[in-house]
GROMACS .gro file of C-alpha atoms in nm:
model
  446
    1MET     CA    1  -0.512   1.414  -0.117
    2THR     CA    2  -0.506   1.424   0.246
    3ARG     CA    3  -0.651   1.732   0.399
    4GLY     CA    4  -1.013   1.913   0.290
    5PRO     CA    5  -1.396   1.817   0.292
    6LYS     CA    6  -1.473   1.483   0.360
    7VAL     CA    7  -1.790   1.273   0.300
    8ALA     CA    8  -1.885   0.962   0.502
    9ILE     CA    9  -2.071   0.705   0.287
   10LEU     CA   10  -2.308   0.513   0.554
   11GLY     CA   11  -2.574   0.279   0.549
   12TYR     CA   12  -2.702  -0.102   0.623
   13PRO     CA   13  -2.504  -0.362   0.524
   14ASN     CA   14  -2.540  -0.469   0.148
   15VAL     CA   15  -2.686  -0.162  -0.022
   16GLY     CA   16  -2.428  -0.074  -0.238
   17LYS     CA   17  -2.238   0.178  -0.075
   18SER     CA   18  -1.878   0.046  -0.213
   19SER     CA   19  -2.010   0.016  -0.547
   20LEU     CA   20  -2.146   0.390  -0.489
   21VAL     CA   21  -1.774   0.517  -0.411
   22ASN     CA   22  -1.702   0.345  -0.725
   23ARG     CA   23  -1.923   0.515  -0.932
   24LEU     CA   24  -1.878   0.878  -0.777
   25SER     CA   25  -1.477   0.846  -0.783
   26GLU     CA   26  -1.482   0.667  -1.112
   27THR     CA   27  -1.206   0.410  -0.948
   28ARG     CA   28  -1.235   0.071  -0.875
   29VAL     CA   29  -1.071   0.098  -0.531
   30ALA     CA   30  -1.357  -0.019  -0.326
   31VAL     CA   31  -1.399  -0.433  -0.279
   32VAL     CA   32  -1.740  -0.523  -0.434
   33HIS     CA   33  -1.901  -0.814  -0.404
   34GLU     CA   34  -2.250  -0.957  -0.345
   35ARG     CA   35  -2.157  -1.073  -0.018
   36PRO     CA   36  -2.291  -0.820   0.260
   37GLY     CA   37  -2.025  -0.722   0.517
   38VAL     CA   38  -1.678  -0.739   0.308
   39THR     CA   39  -1.625  -0.342   0.360
   40ARG     CA   40  -1.473  -0.372   0.716
   41ASP     CA   41  -1.218  -0.052   0.765
   42ARG     CA   42  -1.294   0.281   0.674
   43HIS     CA   43  -1.126   0.391   0.324
   44GLU     CA   44  -1.092   0.730   0.218
   45VAL     CA   45  -1.082   0.785  -0.189
   46PRO     CA   46  -1.025   1.089  -0.345
   47CYS     CA   47  -1.312   1.221  -0.569
   48GLU     CA   48  -1.360   1.580  -0.789
   49TRP     CA   49  -1.656   1.705  -0.896
   50ASN     CA   50  -1.695   2.048  -1.130
   51GLY     CA   51  -1.381   2.156  -0.979
   52ARG     CA   52  -1.435   2.081  -0.659
   53ARG     CA   53  -1.219   1.833  -0.468
   54PHE     CA   54  -1.294   1.636  -0.146
   55THR     CA   55  -1.253   1.246  -0.005
   56LEU     CA   56  -1.518   1.021   0.034
   57ILE     CA   57  -1.514   0.800   0.301
   58ASP     CA   58  -1.614   0.441   0.228
   59THR     CA   59  -1.734   0.231   0.539
   60GLY     CA   60  -1.844  -0.078   0.654
   61GLY     CA   61  -2.249  -0.160   0.690
   62MET     CA   62  -2.385  -0.057   1.025
   63ASP     CA   63  -2.645  -0.308   1.196
   64PHE     CA   64  -2.718  -0.248   1.532
   65LEU     CA   65  -2.867  -0.596   1.591
   66ASP     CA   66  -2.600  -0.813   1.492
   67ASP     CA   67  -2.384  -0.869   1.840
   68ASP     CA   68  -2.116  -1.028   1.648
   69PRO     CA   69  -1.784  -0.874   1.753
   70MET     CA   70  -1.692  -0.776   1.385
   71ALA     CA   71  -2.012  -0.628   1.325
   72GLY     CA   72  -1.931  -0.410   1.660
   73SER     CA   73  -1.592  -0.352   1.545
   74ILE     CA   74  -1.738  -0.239   1.185
   75ARG     CA   75  -1.996   0.015   1.359
   76GLU     CA   76  -1.730   0.147   1.551
   77GLN     CA   77  -1.516   0.241   1.246
   78ALA     CA   78  -1.785   0.387   1.085
   79GLN     CA   79  -1.881   0.586   1.381
   80ALA     CA   80  -1.511   0.722   1.361
   81ALA     CA   81  -1.570   0.825   0.981
   82MET     CA   82  -1.848   1.001   1.084
   83ALA     CA   83  -1.656   1.221   1.385
   84ASP     CA   84  -1.406   1.294   1.077
   85ALA     CA   85  -1.661   1.379   0.782
   86ASP     CA   86  -1.792   1.718   0.742
   87LEU     CA   87  -2.148   1.548   0.536
   88GLY     CA   88  -2.293   1.211   0.552
   89VAL     CA   89  -2.460   1.023   0.251
   90LEU     CA   90  -2.696   0.776   0.382
   91VAL     CA   91  -2.721   0.500   0.104
   92VAL     CA   92  -3.043   0.286   0.139
   93ASP     CA   93  -3.179   0.003  -0.081
   94ALA     CA   94  -3.460   0.147  -0.313
   95GLN     CA   95  -3.567  -0.169  -0.392
   96ALA     CA   96  -3.599  -0.361  -0.074
   97GLY     CA   97  -3.791  -0.009   0.092
   98ALA     CA   98  -3.710   0.131   0.438
   99ARG     CA   99  -3.620  -0.145   0.699
  100PRO     CA  100  -3.566  -0.079   1.062
  101GLY     CA  101  -3.200  -0.051   1.012
  102ASP     CA  102  -3.269   0.251   0.778
  103ALA     CA  103  -3.450   0.406   1.064
  104GLU     CA  104  -3.167   0.309   1.319
  105LEU     CA  105  -2.912   0.485   1.130
  106ALA     CA  106  -3.159   0.769   1.001
  107ASP     CA  107  -3.197   0.845   1.423
  108LEU     CA  108  -2.833   0.857   1.476
  109LEU     CA  109  -2.799   1.116   1.174
  110ARG     CA  110  -3.041   1.350   1.274
  111ARG     CA  111  -2.844   1.405   1.579
  112TRP     CA  112  -2.533   1.439   1.459
  113HIS     CA  113  -2.598   1.800   1.373
  114LYS     CA  114  -2.409   1.797   1.049
  115PRO     CA  115  -2.601   1.778   0.692
  116VAL     CA  116  -2.718   1.436   0.565
  117ILE     CA  117  -2.818   1.322   0.205
  118VAL     CA  118  -3.030   1.023   0.160
  119ALA     CA  119  -2.899   0.790  -0.161
  120ALA     CA  120  -3.177   0.571  -0.279
  121ASN     CA  121  -2.952   0.327  -0.434
  122LYS     CA  122  -3.033   0.032  -0.703
  123VAL     CA  123  -3.292   0.259  -0.900
  124ASP     CA  124  -3.174   0.110  -1.189
  125ASP     CA  125  -3.420   0.209  -1.425
  126VAL     CA  126  -3.645   0.557  -1.438
  127LYS     CA  127  -3.905   0.407  -1.411
  128ASP     CA  128  -3.829   0.293  -1.095
  129THR     CA  129  -3.749   0.668  -0.953
  130SER     CA  130  -4.063   0.680  -0.723
  131LEU     CA  131  -3.938   0.401  -0.497
  132ALA     CA  132  -3.731   0.653  -0.361
  133LEU     CA  133  -4.034   0.844  -0.242
  134ASP     CA  134  -4.051   0.557   0.057
  135PHE     CA  135  -3.741   0.724   0.218
  136HIS     CA  136  -3.856   1.060   0.318
  137ARG     CA  137  -4.030   0.870   0.632
  138LEU     CA  138  -3.628   0.872   0.769
  139GLY     CA  139  -3.667   1.243   0.859
  140LEU     CA  140  -3.332   1.362   0.654
  141GLY     CA  141  -3.500   1.543   0.381
  142ASP     CA  142  -3.598   1.465  -0.009
  143PRO     CA  143  -3.413   1.110  -0.092
  144LEU     CA  144  -3.236   1.082  -0.444
  145PRO     CA  145  -3.262   0.811  -0.635
  146VAL     CA  146  -2.943   0.676  -0.761
  147SER     CA  147  -2.799   0.387  -0.950
  148ALA     CA  148  -2.435   0.294  -0.848
  149ALA     CA  149  -2.426   0.019  -1.090
  150GLN     CA  150  -2.575   0.247  -1.403
  151GLY     CA  151  -2.480   0.565  -1.354
  152LEU     CA  152  -2.856   0.726  -1.306
  153GLY     CA  153  -2.877   1.026  -1.084
  154THR     CA  154  -2.495   1.014  -0.976
  155GLY     CA  155  -2.448   1.359  -1.105
  156ASP     CA  156  -2.739   1.499  -0.911
  157LEU     CA  157  -2.573   1.313  -0.638
  158LEU     CA  158  -2.253   1.507  -0.653
  159ASP     CA  159  -2.414   1.844  -0.703
  160ARG     CA  160  -2.612   1.792  -0.378
  161VAL     CA  161  -2.269   1.699  -0.221
  162VAL     CA  162  -2.045   2.006  -0.359
  163GLU     CA  163  -2.354   2.252  -0.238
  164LEU     CA  164  -2.349   2.126   0.120
  165LEU     CA  165  -1.980   2.066   0.160
  166PRO     CA  166  -1.800   2.357   0.351
  167GLU     CA  167  -1.541   2.558   0.151
  168GLY     CA  168  -1.210   2.450   0.092
  169ASP     CA  169  -1.040   2.171  -0.139
  170ALA     CA  170  -0.852   1.857  -0.065
  171VAL     CA  171  -0.470   1.949  -0.131
  172ASP     CA  172  -0.232   1.700  -0.282
  173GLU     CA  173   0.004   1.515  -0.125
  174ASP     CA  174   0.393   1.685  -0.097
  175ASP     CA  175   0.662   1.498  -0.318
  176ASP     CA  176   0.881   1.416  -0.031
  177ILE     CA  177   0.580   1.177   0.153
  178ILE     CA  178   0.717   0.827   0.186
  179ARG     CA  179   0.440   0.585   0.113
  180LEU     CA  180   0.483   0.251   0.329
  181ALA     CA  181   0.258  -0.059   0.281
  182LEU     CA  182   0.257  -0.348   0.544
  183ILE     CA  183   0.246  -0.624   0.320
  184GLY     CA  184   0.260  -1.026   0.397
  185ARG     CA  185   0.069  -1.360   0.482
  186PRO     CA  186  -0.272  -1.347   0.629
  187ASN     CA  187  -0.301  -1.300   1.054
  188VAL     CA  188   0.072  -1.199   1.103
  189GLY     CA  189  -0.030  -0.899   1.255
  190LYS     CA  190   0.006  -0.614   0.989
  191SER     CA  191  -0.347  -0.424   1.108
  192SER     CA  192  -0.206  -0.445   1.479
  193LEU     CA  193   0.105  -0.316   1.365
  194VAL     CA  194  -0.040  -0.014   1.200
  195ASN     CA  195  -0.265   0.059   1.497
  196ARG     CA  196   0.065   0.072   1.689
  197PHE     CA  197   0.183   0.301   1.431
  198MET     CA  198  -0.103   0.545   1.483
  199ASN     CA  199  -0.177   0.526   1.830
  200SER     CA  200  -0.474   0.417   1.770
  201GLU     CA  201  -0.760   0.122   1.691
  202ARG     CA  202  -0.758   0.288   1.317
  203VAL     CA  203  -0.842  -0.054   1.168
  204ILE     CA  204  -0.972  -0.384   1.278
  205VAL     CA  205  -0.778  -0.620   1.428
  206SER     CA  206  -0.928  -0.992   1.501
  207GLU     CA  207  -0.743  -1.314   1.552
  208VAL     CA  208  -0.988  -1.461   1.237
  209ALA     CA  209  -0.743  -1.466   0.943
  210GLY     CA  210  -0.883  -1.250   0.647
  211THR     CA  211  -1.023  -0.955   0.857
  212THR     CA  212  -0.834  -0.688   0.668
  213ARG     CA  213  -1.002  -0.645   0.293
  214ASP     CA  214  -0.910  -0.303   0.149
  215ALA     CA  215  -0.560  -0.137   0.106
  216ILE     CA  216  -0.623   0.136   0.326
  217ASP     CA  217  -0.375   0.453   0.327
  218LEU     CA  218  -0.325   0.616   0.636
  219PRO     CA  219  -0.143   0.956   0.710
  220LEU     CA  220   0.129   0.993   1.004
  221GLU     CA  221   0.384   1.192   1.084
  222VAL     CA  222   0.739   1.052   1.196
  223ASP     CA  223   0.983   1.298   1.312
  224GLY     CA  224   0.869   1.592   1.086
  225ARG     CA  225   0.863   1.377   0.781
  226ARG     CA  226   0.491   1.261   0.638
  227VAL     CA  227   0.453   0.903   0.583
  228ILE     CA  228   0.130   0.746   0.409
  229VAL     CA  229   0.105   0.428   0.597
  230VAL     CA  230  -0.106   0.138   0.380
  231ASP     CA  231  -0.279  -0.149   0.555
  232THR     CA  232  -0.311  -0.456   0.346
  233ALA     CA  233  -0.517  -0.768   0.302
  234GLY     CA  234  -0.321  -1.079   0.395
  235MET     CA  235  -0.169  -1.258   0.061
  236ARG     CA  236  -0.161  -1.579   0.031
  237ARG     CA  237  -0.030  -1.842  -0.260
  238GLN     CA  238  -0.248  -1.822  -0.595
  239SER     CA  239  -0.350  -2.192  -0.510
  240LYS     CA  240  -0.465  -2.142  -0.189
  241VAL     CA  241  -0.702  -1.858  -0.289
  242THR     CA  242  -1.040  -1.986  -0.356
  243GLU     CA  243  -1.318  -1.725  -0.294
  244SER     CA  244  -1.377  -1.419  -0.521
  245VAL     CA  245  -1.376  -1.199  -0.230
  246GLU     CA  246  -0.989  -1.307  -0.158
  247TYR     CA  247  -0.851  -1.296  -0.515
  248TYR     CA  248  -0.989  -0.895  -0.530
  249THR     CA  249  -0.836  -0.825  -0.206
  250THR     CA  250  -0.548  -0.948  -0.284
  251LEU     CA  251  -0.503  -0.772  -0.659
  252ARG     CA  252  -0.576  -0.456  -0.423
  253SER     CA  253  -0.272  -0.547  -0.245
  254GLN     CA  254  -0.073  -0.625  -0.510
  255ARG     CA  255  -0.167  -0.262  -0.657
  256ALA     CA  256  -0.123  -0.114  -0.306
  257VAL     CA  257   0.255  -0.220  -0.342
  258GLU     CA  258   0.259  -0.108  -0.663
  259ARG     CA  259   0.183   0.219  -0.552
  260ALA     CA  260   0.421   0.267  -0.246
  261ASP     CA  261   0.813   0.364  -0.191
  262VAL     CA  262   0.866   0.132   0.072
  263ALA     CA  263   0.716  -0.220   0.178
  264LEU     CA  264   0.772  -0.375   0.507
  265VAL     CA  265   0.686  -0.771   0.470
  266ILE     CA  266   0.553  -0.833   0.779
  267CYS     CA  267   0.630  -1.229   0.900
  268ASP     CA  268   0.521  -1.412   1.224
  269ALA     CA  269   0.861  -1.457   1.439
  270HIS     CA  270   0.691  -1.810   1.538
  271ASP     CA  271   0.729  -1.922   1.201
  272GLY     CA  272   1.019  -1.738   1.051
  273VAL     CA  273   1.076  -1.624   0.734
  274THR     CA  274   0.827  -1.872   0.502
  275ALA     CA  275   0.861  -1.969   0.179
  276GLN     CA  276   0.588  -1.715   0.112
  277ASP     CA  277   0.710  -1.424   0.283
  278LEU     CA  278   0.973  -1.491   0.057
  279ARG     CA  279   0.791  -1.450  -0.270
  280ILE     CA  280   0.600  -1.142  -0.145
  281ALA     CA  281   0.923  -0.958  -0.069
  282ASP     CA  282   1.023  -1.049  -0.424
  283LEU     CA  283   0.719  -0.932  -0.564
  284ALA     CA  284   0.762  -0.584  -0.371
  285MET     CA  285   1.134  -0.563  -0.497
  286ARG     CA  286   1.064  -0.650  -0.875
  287GLU     CA  287   0.805  -0.335  -0.867
  288GLY     CA  288   1.053  -0.080  -0.756
  289CYS     CA  289   0.996  -0.116  -0.368
  290ALA     CA  290   1.243  -0.062  -0.120
  291THR     CA  291   1.215  -0.360   0.091
  292ALA     CA  292   1.296  -0.500   0.461
  293LEU     CA  293   1.118  -0.781   0.609
  294VAL     CA  294   0.974  -0.775   0.972
  295LEU     CA  295   0.932  -1.046   1.248
  296ASN     CA  296   0.646  -0.965   1.423
  297LYS     CA  297   0.559  -1.111   1.781
  298TRP     CA  298   0.910  -1.101   1.865
  299ASP     CA  299   0.907  -1.130   2.212
  300ILE     CA  300   0.654  -1.404   2.217
  301ALA     CA  301   0.823  -1.623   1.980
  302ALA     CA  302   1.113  -1.688   2.242
  303MET     CA  303   1.402  -1.664   1.940
  304GLU     CA  304   1.735  -1.668   1.993
  305GLU     CA  305   1.996  -1.416   1.868
  306SER     CA  306   2.127  -1.731   1.693
  307ASP     CA  307   1.805  -1.784   1.537
  308LEU     CA  308   1.772  -1.446   1.386
  309ASP     CA  309   2.111  -1.497   1.245
  310HIS     CA  310   1.977  -1.794   1.057
  311GLU     CA  311   1.667  -1.601   0.955
  312ARG     CA  312   1.915  -1.323   0.799
  313ALA     CA  313   2.175  -1.573   0.635
  314LYS     CA  314   1.831  -1.724   0.474
  315VAL     CA  315   1.699  -1.442   0.344
  316ARG     CA  316   2.054  -1.330   0.201
  317ASN     CA  317   2.073  -1.615   0.066
  318LYS     CA  318   1.734  -1.633  -0.123
  319LEU     CA  319   1.709  -1.282  -0.212
  320ARG     CA  320   1.964  -1.103  -0.457
  321LEU     CA  321   1.841  -0.771  -0.326
  322ARG     CA  322   1.983  -0.869   0.032
  323PRO     CA  323   1.693  -0.692   0.230
  324LYS     CA  324   1.729  -0.612   0.616
  325VAL     CA  325   1.521  -0.866   0.881
  326LEU     CA  326   1.408  -0.659   1.147
  327THR     CA  327   1.230  -0.739   1.463
  328VAL     CA  328   0.936  -0.563   1.658
  329SER     CA  329   0.620  -0.642   1.838
  330ALA     CA  330   0.295  -0.496   1.768
  331LYS     CA  331   0.148  -0.604   2.112
  332SER     CA  332   0.433  -0.406   2.324
  333GLY     CA  333   0.547  -0.167   2.087
  334ARG     CA  334   0.909  -0.301   2.128
  335ASN     CA  335   1.119  -0.178   1.827
  336VAL     CA  336   0.844   0.030   1.680
  337GLU     CA  337   0.985   0.353   1.648
  338ARG     CA  338   1.331   0.189   1.534
  339LEU     CA  339   1.133   0.067   1.254
  340LEU     CA  340   0.980   0.343   1.117
  341LYS     CA  341   1.276   0.515   1.106
  342GLU     CA  342   1.431   0.234   0.911
  343ALA     CA  343   1.153   0.264   0.662
  344ILE     CA  344   1.245   0.649   0.621
  345ILE     CA  345   1.603   0.582   0.558
  346LEU     CA  346   1.493   0.305   0.267
  347GLY     CA  347   1.206   0.578   0.145
  348ASP     CA  348   1.521   0.811   0.129
  349ARG     CA  349   1.772   0.581  -0.053
  350VAL     CA  350   1.533   0.496  -0.286
  351SER     CA  351   1.572   0.867  -0.418
  352THR     CA  352   1.938   0.932  -0.353
  353ARG     CA  353   2.174   1.013  -0.610
  354ILE     CA  354   2.514   0.941  -0.549
  355PRO     CA  355   2.805   1.189  -0.701
  356THR     CA  356   2.971   1.100  -1.001
  357PRO     CA  357   3.367   1.146  -0.822
  358GLN     CA  358   3.248   0.915  -0.537
  359LEU     CA  359   3.120   0.653  -0.781
  360ASN     CA  360   3.420   0.657  -0.970
  361ARG     CA  361   3.642   0.636  -0.666
  362PHE     CA  362   3.399   0.341  -0.599
  363ILE     CA  363   3.478   0.159  -0.930
  364SER     CA  364   3.843   0.187  -0.877
  365GLU     CA  365   3.831   0.012  -0.512
  366VAL     CA  366   3.658  -0.260  -0.653
  367VAL     CA  367   3.873  -0.316  -0.969
  368GLN     CA  368   4.141  -0.288  -0.692
  369GLU     CA  369   3.963  -0.562  -0.480
  370ARG     CA  370   3.929  -0.804  -0.725
  371GLN     CA  371   4.042  -0.825  -1.120
  372PRO     CA  372   3.775  -0.783  -1.391
  373PRO     CA  373   3.737  -1.087  -1.583
  374ALA     CA  374   3.981  -1.141  -1.918
  375LYS     CA  375   3.873  -1.352  -2.191
  376GLN     CA  376   4.133  -1.445  -2.471
  377GLY     CA  377   4.376  -1.301  -2.350
  378SER     CA  378   4.216  -0.949  -2.299
  379ARG     CA  379   4.097  -0.792  -1.990
  380LEU     CA  380   3.726  -0.610  -1.911
  381ARG     CA  381   3.823  -0.252  -1.820
  382LEU     CA  382   3.570  -0.036  -1.651
  383LEU     CA  383   3.617   0.307  -1.755
  384TYR     CA  384   3.377   0.566  -1.578
  385MET     CA  385   3.049   0.545  -1.363
  386SER     CA  386   2.749   0.759  -1.312
  387GLN     CA  387   2.398   0.767  -1.197
  388PHE     CA  388   2.135   0.875  -1.461
  389GLU     CA  389   1.805   0.772  -1.233
  390THR     CA  390   1.667   0.737  -0.888
  391ARG     CA  391   1.353   0.557  -0.821
  392PRO     CA  392   1.479   0.312  -0.809
  393PRO     CA  393   1.878   0.420  -0.891
  394ARG     CA  394   2.019   0.350  -1.236
  395PHE     CA  395   2.350   0.329  -1.298
  396ALA     CA  396   2.575   0.333  -1.569
  397ILE     CA  397   2.945   0.202  -1.634
  398GLN     CA  398   3.132   0.262  -1.947
  399ILE     CA  399   3.343  -0.053  -2.051
  400ASN     CA  400   3.552  -0.174  -2.323
  401SER     CA  401   3.358  -0.461  -2.410
  402ARG     CA  402   3.020  -0.596  -2.317
  403ASN     CA  403   3.161  -0.928  -2.386
  404ARG     CA  404   3.388  -0.970  -2.135
  405VAL     CA  405   3.124  -0.869  -1.836
  406THR     CA  406   3.060  -1.205  -1.661
  407ARG     CA  407   2.700  -1.245  -1.414
  408ASP     CA  408   2.926  -1.317  -1.152
  409TYR     CA  409   3.130  -1.006  -1.171
  410ALA     CA  410   2.806  -0.757  -1.215
  411TYR     CA  411   2.659  -0.933  -0.922
  412PHE     CA  412   2.964  -0.854  -0.735
  413ILE     CA  413   2.984  -0.474  -0.813
  414GLU     CA  414   2.609  -0.480  -0.710
  415ASN     CA  415   2.677  -0.610  -0.363
  416ARG     CA  416   2.976  -0.402  -0.332
  417LEU     CA  417   2.747  -0.087  -0.436
  418ARG     CA  418   2.482  -0.229  -0.179
  419ALA     CA  419   2.760  -0.213   0.120
  420ARG     CA  420   2.901   0.083   0.047
  421TYR     CA  421   2.580   0.305   0.028
  422GLY     CA  422   2.327   0.100   0.235
  423MET     CA  423   2.137  -0.029  -0.018
  424ASP     CA  424   2.012  -0.377   0.134
  425GLY     CA  425   1.656  -0.418  -0.003
  426ILE     CA  426   1.655  -0.130  -0.297
  427PRO     CA  427   1.615  -0.190  -0.611
  428LEU     CA  428   1.849  -0.085  -0.849
  429ILE     CA  429   1.996  -0.129  -1.191
  430ILE     CA  430   2.339  -0.149  -1.327
  431ASP     CA  431   2.391  -0.086  -1.725
  432PHE     CA  432   2.742  -0.183  -1.894
  433ASN     CA  433   2.810   0.028  -2.186
  434GLU     CA  434   3.027  -0.023  -2.454
  435ARG     CA  435   3.250   0.307  -2.512
  436GLY     CA  436   3.159   0.438  -2.859
  437SER     CA  437   2.792   0.204  -2.867
  438ARG     CA  438   2.473   0.379  -2.869
  439ARG     CA  439   2.238   0.064  -2.783
  440GLU     CA  440   2.201  -0.003  -2.396
  441GLY     CA  441   2.430  -0.218  -2.275
  442LYS     CA  442   2.380  -0.512  -2.055
  443HIS     CA  443   2.255  -0.474  -1.729
  444ALA     CA  444   2.179  -0.641  -1.346
  445GLU     CA  445   1.817  -0.649  -1.301
  446ARG     CA  446   1.625  -0.511  -1.033
   0.00000   0.00000   0.00000
């Protein structure tokens, strides 16, 4: 859901905003942790209540007295959410009582000129509902006692939200939208590249590794095509993940890959394509994503064309799906437009359907180029080829005997198919079905 009413969930750090977003949306998409400051970028989550559909915007905690640059960036993201929203929900901690930070936020929201609801969170028992009364002093109307942990009062909160929202529902995304996930190790420039795509400081960028915590969905239009760009947290080797926050952010990055059509594995050109980059690319391709590797910071890495050839050869040797290796600079914008166009081409090719006559001409040419293997004096015969699935593409080749199919020859056909139809980095499946057999044949894995 990309258009329609939006509700900004705002508040001081660690009052339970992300927990409340998860409770209201009946999801677990927002990262929740007892440590304050886990949420940083604004994150849009679809929600539905009594037939009304709208979008919740989870935001980071706003602390006006914190002079840390990261805190300043979080405040800017929250204020951008306010500019985009039709309604605000100020979340406060009923157990802690009204604090100066709540008063500062309330003063900001009174001058906002849009409806605001005060949600007094952490009222986990009915006998504690009177704790919400302390927040009348904020001057934003009657506070509602709620519990993100237990669900107490959340129905009443949703009733109030729906009552105050403007008319109109959020709408479903079109089928031809391409979901593009940017994945990679920490601090390789994923968020900088997202901001370059969006032509705005849409997500927080910092030299500190691990700044991005959630997988953030951002709508974009490229030459008339709608794209959802997903910025993700950095993915480190499992043995290197030492904190629970990092574990859950990595898990969300993996789930973002599962939902994506195309994955761009962002690498640091200073390091070249590392073993971890290759593992991340392999993960994306195993999830059925069309994949390319992108060397970011190309302009300042001082790499020669021969270095690029070396990286491409490394990828072709290590990754069976042979994804492309592209170059870009998030800092200067070099090759950014070309990268987006390449991503759209990859997204379209995952959905491509090749006509059967073309495939049968292709298989005939393959046989002429290299004769199929023979066993015990009898040769493998490729009789017929067709495609019967997309996303990812799946093909069937009718043959005379499965026992004569060798892994080497199956890979040869797969590589020729990639070369003929521009399917580098596209997961595809080839089934070899024996003539007259109803059982599914041996197939080349993704």
